[in-house]
Tab-separated table of N, CA and C in Angstrom:
chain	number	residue	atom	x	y	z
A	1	UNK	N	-2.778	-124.393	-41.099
A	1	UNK	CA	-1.976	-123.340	-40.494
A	1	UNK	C	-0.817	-122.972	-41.427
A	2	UNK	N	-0.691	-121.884	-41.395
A	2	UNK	CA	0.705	-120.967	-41.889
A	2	UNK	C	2.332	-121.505	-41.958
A	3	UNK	N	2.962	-122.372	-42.392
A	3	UNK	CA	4.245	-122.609	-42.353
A	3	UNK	C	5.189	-121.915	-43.382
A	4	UNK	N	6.290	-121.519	-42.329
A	4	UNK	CA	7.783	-120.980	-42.970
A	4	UNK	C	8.843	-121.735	-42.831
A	5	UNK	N	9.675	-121.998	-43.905
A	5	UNK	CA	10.917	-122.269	-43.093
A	5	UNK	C	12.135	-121.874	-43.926
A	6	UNK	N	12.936	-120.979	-43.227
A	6	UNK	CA	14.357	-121.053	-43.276
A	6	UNK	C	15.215	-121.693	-43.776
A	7	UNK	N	15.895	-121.412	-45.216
A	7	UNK	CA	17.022	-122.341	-45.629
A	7	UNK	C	17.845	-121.510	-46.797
A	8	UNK	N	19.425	-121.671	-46.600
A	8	UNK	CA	20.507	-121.025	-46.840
A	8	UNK	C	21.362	-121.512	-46.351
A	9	UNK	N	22.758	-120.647	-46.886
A	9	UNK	CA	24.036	-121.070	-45.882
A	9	UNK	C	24.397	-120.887	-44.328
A	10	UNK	N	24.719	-121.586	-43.602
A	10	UNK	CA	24.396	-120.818	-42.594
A	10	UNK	C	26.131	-119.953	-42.124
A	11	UNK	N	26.979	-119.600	-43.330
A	11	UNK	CA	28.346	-119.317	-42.629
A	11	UNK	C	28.072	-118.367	-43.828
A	12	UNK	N	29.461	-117.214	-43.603
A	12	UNK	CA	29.617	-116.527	-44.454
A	12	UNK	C	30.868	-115.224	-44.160
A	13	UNK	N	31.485	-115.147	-44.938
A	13	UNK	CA	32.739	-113.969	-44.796
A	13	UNK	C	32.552	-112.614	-44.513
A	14	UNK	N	33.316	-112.036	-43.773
A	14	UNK	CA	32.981	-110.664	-43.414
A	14	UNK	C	33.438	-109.709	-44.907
A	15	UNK	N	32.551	-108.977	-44.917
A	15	UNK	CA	32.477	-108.116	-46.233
A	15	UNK	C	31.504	-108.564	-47.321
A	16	UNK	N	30.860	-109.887	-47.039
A	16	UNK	CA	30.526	-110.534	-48.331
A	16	UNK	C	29.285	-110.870	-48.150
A	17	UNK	N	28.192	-110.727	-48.511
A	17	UNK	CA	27.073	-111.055	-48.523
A	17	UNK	C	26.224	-112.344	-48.174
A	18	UNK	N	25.137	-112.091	-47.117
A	18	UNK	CA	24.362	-113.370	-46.520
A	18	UNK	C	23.125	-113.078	-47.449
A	19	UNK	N	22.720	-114.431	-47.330
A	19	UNK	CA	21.330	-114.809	-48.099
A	19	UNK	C	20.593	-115.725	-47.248
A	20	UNK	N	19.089	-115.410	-47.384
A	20	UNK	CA	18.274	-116.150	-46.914
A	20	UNK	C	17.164	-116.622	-47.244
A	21	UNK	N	15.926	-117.334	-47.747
A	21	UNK	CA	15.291	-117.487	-48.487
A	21	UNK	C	14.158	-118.440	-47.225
A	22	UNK	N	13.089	-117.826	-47.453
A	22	UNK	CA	11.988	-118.637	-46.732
A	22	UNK	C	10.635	-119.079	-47.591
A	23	UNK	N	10.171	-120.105	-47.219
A	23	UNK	CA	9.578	-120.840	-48.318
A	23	UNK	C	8.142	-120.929	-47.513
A	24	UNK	N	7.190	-120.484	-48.157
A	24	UNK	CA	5.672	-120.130	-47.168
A	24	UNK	C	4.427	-121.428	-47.787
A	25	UNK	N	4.144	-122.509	-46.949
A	25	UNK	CA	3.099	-123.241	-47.172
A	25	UNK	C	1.938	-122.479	-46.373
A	26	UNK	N	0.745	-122.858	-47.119
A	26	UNK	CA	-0.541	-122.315	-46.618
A	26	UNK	C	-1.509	-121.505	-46.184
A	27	UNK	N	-0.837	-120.578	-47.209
A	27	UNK	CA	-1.057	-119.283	-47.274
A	27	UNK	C	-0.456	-118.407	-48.188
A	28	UNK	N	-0.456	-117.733	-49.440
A	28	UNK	CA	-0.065	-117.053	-50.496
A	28	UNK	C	0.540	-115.509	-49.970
A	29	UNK	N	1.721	-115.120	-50.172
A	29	UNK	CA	2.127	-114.110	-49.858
A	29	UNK	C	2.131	-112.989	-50.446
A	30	UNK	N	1.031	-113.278	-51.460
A	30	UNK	CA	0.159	-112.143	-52.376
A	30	UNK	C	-1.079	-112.065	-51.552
A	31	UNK	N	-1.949	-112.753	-50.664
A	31	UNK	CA	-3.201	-112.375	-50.213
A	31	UNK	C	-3.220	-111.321	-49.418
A	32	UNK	N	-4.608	-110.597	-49.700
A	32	UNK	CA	-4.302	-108.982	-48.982
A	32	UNK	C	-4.119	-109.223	-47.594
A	33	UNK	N	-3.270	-108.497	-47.165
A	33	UNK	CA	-3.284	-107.688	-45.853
A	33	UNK	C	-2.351	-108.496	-45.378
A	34	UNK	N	-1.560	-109.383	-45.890
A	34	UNK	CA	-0.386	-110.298	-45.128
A	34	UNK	C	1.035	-109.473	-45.239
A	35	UNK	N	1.761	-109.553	-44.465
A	35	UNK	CA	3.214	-109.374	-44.645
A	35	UNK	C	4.076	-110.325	-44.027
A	36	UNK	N	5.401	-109.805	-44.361
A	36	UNK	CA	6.321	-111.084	-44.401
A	36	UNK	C	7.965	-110.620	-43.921
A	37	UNK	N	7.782	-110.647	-42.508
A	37	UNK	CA	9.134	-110.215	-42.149
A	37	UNK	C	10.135	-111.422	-41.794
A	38	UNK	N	11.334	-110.549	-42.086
A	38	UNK	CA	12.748	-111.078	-41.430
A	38	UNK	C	12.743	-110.336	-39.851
A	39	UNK	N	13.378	-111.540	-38.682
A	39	UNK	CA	13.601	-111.217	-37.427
A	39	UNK	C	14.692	-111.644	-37.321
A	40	UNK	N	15.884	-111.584	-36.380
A	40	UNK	CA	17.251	-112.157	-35.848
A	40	UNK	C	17.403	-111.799	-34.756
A	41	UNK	N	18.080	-112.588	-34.106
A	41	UNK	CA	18.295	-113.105	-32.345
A	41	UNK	C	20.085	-113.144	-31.926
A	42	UNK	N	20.425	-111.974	-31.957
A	42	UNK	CA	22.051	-111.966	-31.791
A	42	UNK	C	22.438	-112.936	-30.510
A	43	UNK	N	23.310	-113.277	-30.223
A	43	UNK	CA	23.854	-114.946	-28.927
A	43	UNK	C	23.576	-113.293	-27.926
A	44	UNK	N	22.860	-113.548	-26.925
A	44	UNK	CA	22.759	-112.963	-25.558
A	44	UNK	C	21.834	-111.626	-25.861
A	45	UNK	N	21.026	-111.317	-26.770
A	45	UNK	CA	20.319	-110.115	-27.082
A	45	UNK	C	19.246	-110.447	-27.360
A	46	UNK	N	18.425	-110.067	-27.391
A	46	UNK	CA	16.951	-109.751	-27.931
A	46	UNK	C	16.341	-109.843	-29.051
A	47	UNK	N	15.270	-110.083	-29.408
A	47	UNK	CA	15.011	-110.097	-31.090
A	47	UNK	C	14.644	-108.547	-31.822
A	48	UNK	N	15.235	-108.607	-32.856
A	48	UNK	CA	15.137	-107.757	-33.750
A	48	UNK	C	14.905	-107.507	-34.758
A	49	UNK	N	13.651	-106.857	-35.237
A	49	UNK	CA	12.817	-107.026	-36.543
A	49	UNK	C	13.760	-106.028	-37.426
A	50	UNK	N	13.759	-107.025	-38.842
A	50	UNK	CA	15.335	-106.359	-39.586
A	50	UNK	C	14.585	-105.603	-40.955
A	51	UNK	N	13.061	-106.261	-41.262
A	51	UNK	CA	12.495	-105.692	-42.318
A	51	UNK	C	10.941	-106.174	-42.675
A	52	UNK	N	10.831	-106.265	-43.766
A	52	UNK	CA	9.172	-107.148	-44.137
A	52	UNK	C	8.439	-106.413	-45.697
A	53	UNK	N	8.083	-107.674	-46.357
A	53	UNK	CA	7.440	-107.408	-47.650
A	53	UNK	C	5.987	-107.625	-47.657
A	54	UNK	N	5.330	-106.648	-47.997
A	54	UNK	CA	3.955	-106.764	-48.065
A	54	UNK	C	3.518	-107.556	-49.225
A	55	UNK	N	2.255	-107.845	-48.511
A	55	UNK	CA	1.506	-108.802	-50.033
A	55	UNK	C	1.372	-107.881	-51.235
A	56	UNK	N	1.683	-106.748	-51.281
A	56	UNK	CA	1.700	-105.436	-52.237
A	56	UNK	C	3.171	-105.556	-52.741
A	57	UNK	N	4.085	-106.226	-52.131
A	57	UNK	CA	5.298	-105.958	-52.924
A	57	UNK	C	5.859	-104.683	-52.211
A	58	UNK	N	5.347	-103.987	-51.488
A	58	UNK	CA	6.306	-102.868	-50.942
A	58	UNK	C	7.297	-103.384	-49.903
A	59	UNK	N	8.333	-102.836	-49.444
A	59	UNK	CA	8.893	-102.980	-48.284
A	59	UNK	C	9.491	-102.055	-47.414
A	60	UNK	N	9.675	-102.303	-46.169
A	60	UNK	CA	9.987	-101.654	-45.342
A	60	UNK	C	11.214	-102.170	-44.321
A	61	UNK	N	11.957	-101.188	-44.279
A	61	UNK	CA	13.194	-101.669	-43.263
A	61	UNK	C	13.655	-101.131	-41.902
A	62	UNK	N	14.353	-101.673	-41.259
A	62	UNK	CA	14.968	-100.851	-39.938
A	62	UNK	C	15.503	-100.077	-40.319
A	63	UNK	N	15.608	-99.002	-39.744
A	63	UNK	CA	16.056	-98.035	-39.856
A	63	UNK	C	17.948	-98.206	-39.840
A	64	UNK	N	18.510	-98.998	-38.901
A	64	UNK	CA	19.365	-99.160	-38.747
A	64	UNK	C	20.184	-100.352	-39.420
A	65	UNK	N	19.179	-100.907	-40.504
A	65	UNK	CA	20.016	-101.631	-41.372
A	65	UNK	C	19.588	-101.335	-42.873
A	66	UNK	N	18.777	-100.038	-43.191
A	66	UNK	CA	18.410	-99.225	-44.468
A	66	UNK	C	19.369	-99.737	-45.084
A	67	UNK	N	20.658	-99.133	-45.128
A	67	UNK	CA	21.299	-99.162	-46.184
A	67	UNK	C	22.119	-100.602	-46.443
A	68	UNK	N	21.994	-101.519	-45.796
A	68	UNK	CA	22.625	-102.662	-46.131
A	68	UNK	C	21.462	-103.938	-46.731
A	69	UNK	N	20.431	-103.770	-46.470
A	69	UNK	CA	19.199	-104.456	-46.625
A	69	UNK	C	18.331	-104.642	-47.707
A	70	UNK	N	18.326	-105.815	-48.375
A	70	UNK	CA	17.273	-106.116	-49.435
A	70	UNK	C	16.318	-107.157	-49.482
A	71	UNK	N	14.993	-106.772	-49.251
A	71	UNK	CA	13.810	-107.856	-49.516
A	71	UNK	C	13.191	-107.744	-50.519
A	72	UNK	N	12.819	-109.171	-50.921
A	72	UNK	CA	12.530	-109.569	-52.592
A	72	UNK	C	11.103	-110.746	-52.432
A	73	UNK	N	11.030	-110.825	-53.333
A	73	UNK	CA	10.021	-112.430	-53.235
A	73	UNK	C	9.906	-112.866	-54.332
A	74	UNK	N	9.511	-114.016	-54.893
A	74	UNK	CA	9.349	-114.700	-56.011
A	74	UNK	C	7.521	-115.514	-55.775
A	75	UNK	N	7.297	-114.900	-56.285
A	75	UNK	CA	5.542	-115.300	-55.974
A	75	UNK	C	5.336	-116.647	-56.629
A	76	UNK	N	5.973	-116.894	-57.768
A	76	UNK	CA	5.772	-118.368	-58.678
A	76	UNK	C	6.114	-119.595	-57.114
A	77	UNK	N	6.819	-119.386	-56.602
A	77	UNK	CA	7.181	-120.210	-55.485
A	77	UNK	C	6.811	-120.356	-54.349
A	78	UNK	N	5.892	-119.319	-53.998
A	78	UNK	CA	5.635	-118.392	-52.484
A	78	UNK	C	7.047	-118.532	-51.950
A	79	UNK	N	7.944	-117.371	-52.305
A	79	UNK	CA	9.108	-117.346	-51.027
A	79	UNK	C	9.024	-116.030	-51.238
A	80	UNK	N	10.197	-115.586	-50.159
A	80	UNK	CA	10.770	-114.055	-50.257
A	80	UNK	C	12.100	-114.565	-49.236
A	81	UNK	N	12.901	-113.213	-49.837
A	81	UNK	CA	14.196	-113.922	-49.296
A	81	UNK	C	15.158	-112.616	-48.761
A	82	UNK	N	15.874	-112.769	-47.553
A	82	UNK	CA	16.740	-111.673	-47.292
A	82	UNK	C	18.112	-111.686	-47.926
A	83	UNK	N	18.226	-110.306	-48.121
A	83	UNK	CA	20.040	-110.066	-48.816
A	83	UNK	C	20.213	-109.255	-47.764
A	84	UNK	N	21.786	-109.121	-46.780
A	84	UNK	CA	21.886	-108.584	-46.019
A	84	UNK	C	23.933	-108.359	-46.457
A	85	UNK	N	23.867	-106.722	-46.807
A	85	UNK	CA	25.716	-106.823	-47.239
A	85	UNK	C	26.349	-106.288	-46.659
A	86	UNK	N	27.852	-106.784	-47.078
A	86	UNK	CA	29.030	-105.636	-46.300
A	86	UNK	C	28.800	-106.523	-44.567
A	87	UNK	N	28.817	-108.255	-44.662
A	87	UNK	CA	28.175	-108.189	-43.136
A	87	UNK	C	29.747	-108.051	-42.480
A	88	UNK	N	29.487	-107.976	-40.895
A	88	UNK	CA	30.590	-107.734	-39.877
A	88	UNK	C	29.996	-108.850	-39.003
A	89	UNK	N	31.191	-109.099	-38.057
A	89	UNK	CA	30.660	-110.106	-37.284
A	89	UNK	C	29.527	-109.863	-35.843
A	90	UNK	N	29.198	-108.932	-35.803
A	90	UNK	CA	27.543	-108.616	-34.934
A	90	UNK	C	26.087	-109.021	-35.436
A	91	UNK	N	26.646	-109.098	-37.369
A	91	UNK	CA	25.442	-110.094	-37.723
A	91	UNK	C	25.205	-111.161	-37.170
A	92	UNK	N	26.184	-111.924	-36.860
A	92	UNK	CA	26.009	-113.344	-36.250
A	92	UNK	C	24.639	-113.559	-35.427
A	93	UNK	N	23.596	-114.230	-35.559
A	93	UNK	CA	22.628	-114.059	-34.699
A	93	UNK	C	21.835	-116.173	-35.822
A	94	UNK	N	20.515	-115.590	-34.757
A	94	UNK	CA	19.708	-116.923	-35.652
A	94	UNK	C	18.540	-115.875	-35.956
A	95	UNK	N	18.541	-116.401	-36.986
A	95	UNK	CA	17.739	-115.360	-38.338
A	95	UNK	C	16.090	-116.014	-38.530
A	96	UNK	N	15.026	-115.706	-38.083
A	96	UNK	CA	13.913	-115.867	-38.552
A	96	UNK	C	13.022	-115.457	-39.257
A	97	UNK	N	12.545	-115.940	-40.289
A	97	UNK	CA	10.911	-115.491	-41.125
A	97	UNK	C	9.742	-115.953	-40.378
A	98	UNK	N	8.754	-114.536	-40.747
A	98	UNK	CA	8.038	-114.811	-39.768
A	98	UNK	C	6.494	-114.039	-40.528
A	99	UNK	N	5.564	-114.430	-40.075
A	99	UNK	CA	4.633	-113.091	-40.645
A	99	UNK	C	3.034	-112.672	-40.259
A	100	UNK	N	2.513	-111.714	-40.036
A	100	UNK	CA	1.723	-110.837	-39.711
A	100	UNK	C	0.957	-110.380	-40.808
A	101	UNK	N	-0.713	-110.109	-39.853
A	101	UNK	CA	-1.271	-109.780	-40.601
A	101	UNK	C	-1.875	-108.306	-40.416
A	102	UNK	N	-2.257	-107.143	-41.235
A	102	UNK	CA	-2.356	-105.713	-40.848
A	102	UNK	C	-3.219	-105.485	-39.407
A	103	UNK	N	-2.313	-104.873	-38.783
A	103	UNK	CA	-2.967	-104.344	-37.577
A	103	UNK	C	-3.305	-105.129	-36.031
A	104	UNK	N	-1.963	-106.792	-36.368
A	104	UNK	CA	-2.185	-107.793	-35.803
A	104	UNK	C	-0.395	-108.020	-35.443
A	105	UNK	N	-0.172	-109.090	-34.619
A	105	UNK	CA	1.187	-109.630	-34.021
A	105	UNK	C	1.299	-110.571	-35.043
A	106	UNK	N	2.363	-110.651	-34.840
A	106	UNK	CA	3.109	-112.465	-35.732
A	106	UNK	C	2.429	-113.383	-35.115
A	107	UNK	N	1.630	-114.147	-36.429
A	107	UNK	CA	0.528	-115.025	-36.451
A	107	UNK	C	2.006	-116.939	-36.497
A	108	UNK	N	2.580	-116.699	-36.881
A	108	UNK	CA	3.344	-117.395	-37.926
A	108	UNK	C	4.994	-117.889	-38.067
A	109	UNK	N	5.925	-118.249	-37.056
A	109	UNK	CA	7.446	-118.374	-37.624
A	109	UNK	C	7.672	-119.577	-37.808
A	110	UNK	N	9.424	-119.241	-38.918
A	110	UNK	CA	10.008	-120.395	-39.099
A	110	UNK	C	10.454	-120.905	-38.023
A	111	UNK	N	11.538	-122.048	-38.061
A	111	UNK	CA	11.956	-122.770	-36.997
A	111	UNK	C	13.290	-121.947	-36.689
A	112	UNK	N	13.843	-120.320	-37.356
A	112	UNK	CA	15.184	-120.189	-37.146
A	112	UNK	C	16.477	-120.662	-37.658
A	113	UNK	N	17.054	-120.242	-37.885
A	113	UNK	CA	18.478	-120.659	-38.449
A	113	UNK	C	19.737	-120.129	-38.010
A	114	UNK	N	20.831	-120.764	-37.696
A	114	UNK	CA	22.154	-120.060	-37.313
A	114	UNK	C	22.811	-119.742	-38.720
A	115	UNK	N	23.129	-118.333	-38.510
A	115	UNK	CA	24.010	-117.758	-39.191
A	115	UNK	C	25.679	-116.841	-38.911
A	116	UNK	N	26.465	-117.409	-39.088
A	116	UNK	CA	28.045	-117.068	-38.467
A	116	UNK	C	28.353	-116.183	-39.232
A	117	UNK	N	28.870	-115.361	-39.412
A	117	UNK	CA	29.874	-114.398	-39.595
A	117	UNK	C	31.271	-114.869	-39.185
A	118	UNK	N	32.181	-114.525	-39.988
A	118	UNK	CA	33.576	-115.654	-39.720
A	118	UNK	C	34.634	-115.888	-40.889
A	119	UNK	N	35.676	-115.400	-41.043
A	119	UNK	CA	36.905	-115.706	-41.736
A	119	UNK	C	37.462	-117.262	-41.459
C-alpha cells in the first residue's frame, strides 16, 4: 500500500514562509495517472484541497491560494513539497499529503501535521 508522511516545521512567523515536504513509499510519483495533493484542516472548519502535482510535473492550485502557492517535487527521492507565503494567522490548520489517481478519490494520506502561524 501507498504511504505518505508529513515532515517540517511545524511553527512559523506571520509574513514568512511555511514549508512542507512529504515523502511517498510504494508507489513512484512519476507513474502515470497518479497525483499528489496538499489538503489542510483549519481548528473548527472543514478540509480544504490547497493544490496537487501530477505524475507529469504539472500543477494545479486553488484558486484562492494561486498567488501565494508553490508545488515542486524531487523525483530522485519520491517527495514533493508545499511552499505556502506571506502566511497570516488563518493558515494555522493541520496540513495533509495525500494522493489520487485520474478520475478516482484519495486512494492514500499522510498522518497530518500541525502547523501554527504565530509571532
Amino acid at each position: 500500500q501507498v504511504q505518505l508522511q508529513e515532515s517540517g516545521p511545524g511553527l512559523v512567523k506571520p509574513s514568512q514562509t511555511l514549508s512542507l515536504t512529504c515523502t511517498v513509499s510504494g508507489d513512484s510519483i512519476t507513474a502515470n495517472y497518479n497525483y499528489w495533493s496538499w489538503i489542510r484542516q483549519p481548528p473548527g472548519k472543514g478540509l480544504e484541497w490547497m493544490g496537487a502535482i501530477a505524475y507529469s510535473g504539472s500543477t494545479y492550485y486553488s484558486p484562492s491560494l494561486k498567488s501565494r502557492i508553490s508545488i515542486s517535487r524531487d523525483t530522485s527521492k519520491n517527495q514533493f513539497t508545499l511552499q505556502l507565503r506571506s502566511v497570516i494567522s488563518e493558515d494555522t490548520a493541520v496540513y495533509y499529503c495525500a494522493t489520487s489517481v485520474r478520475g478516482k478519490g484519495f486512494r492514500s494520506w499522510g498522518q497530518g501535521t500541525q502547523y501554527t502561524v504565530s509571532s
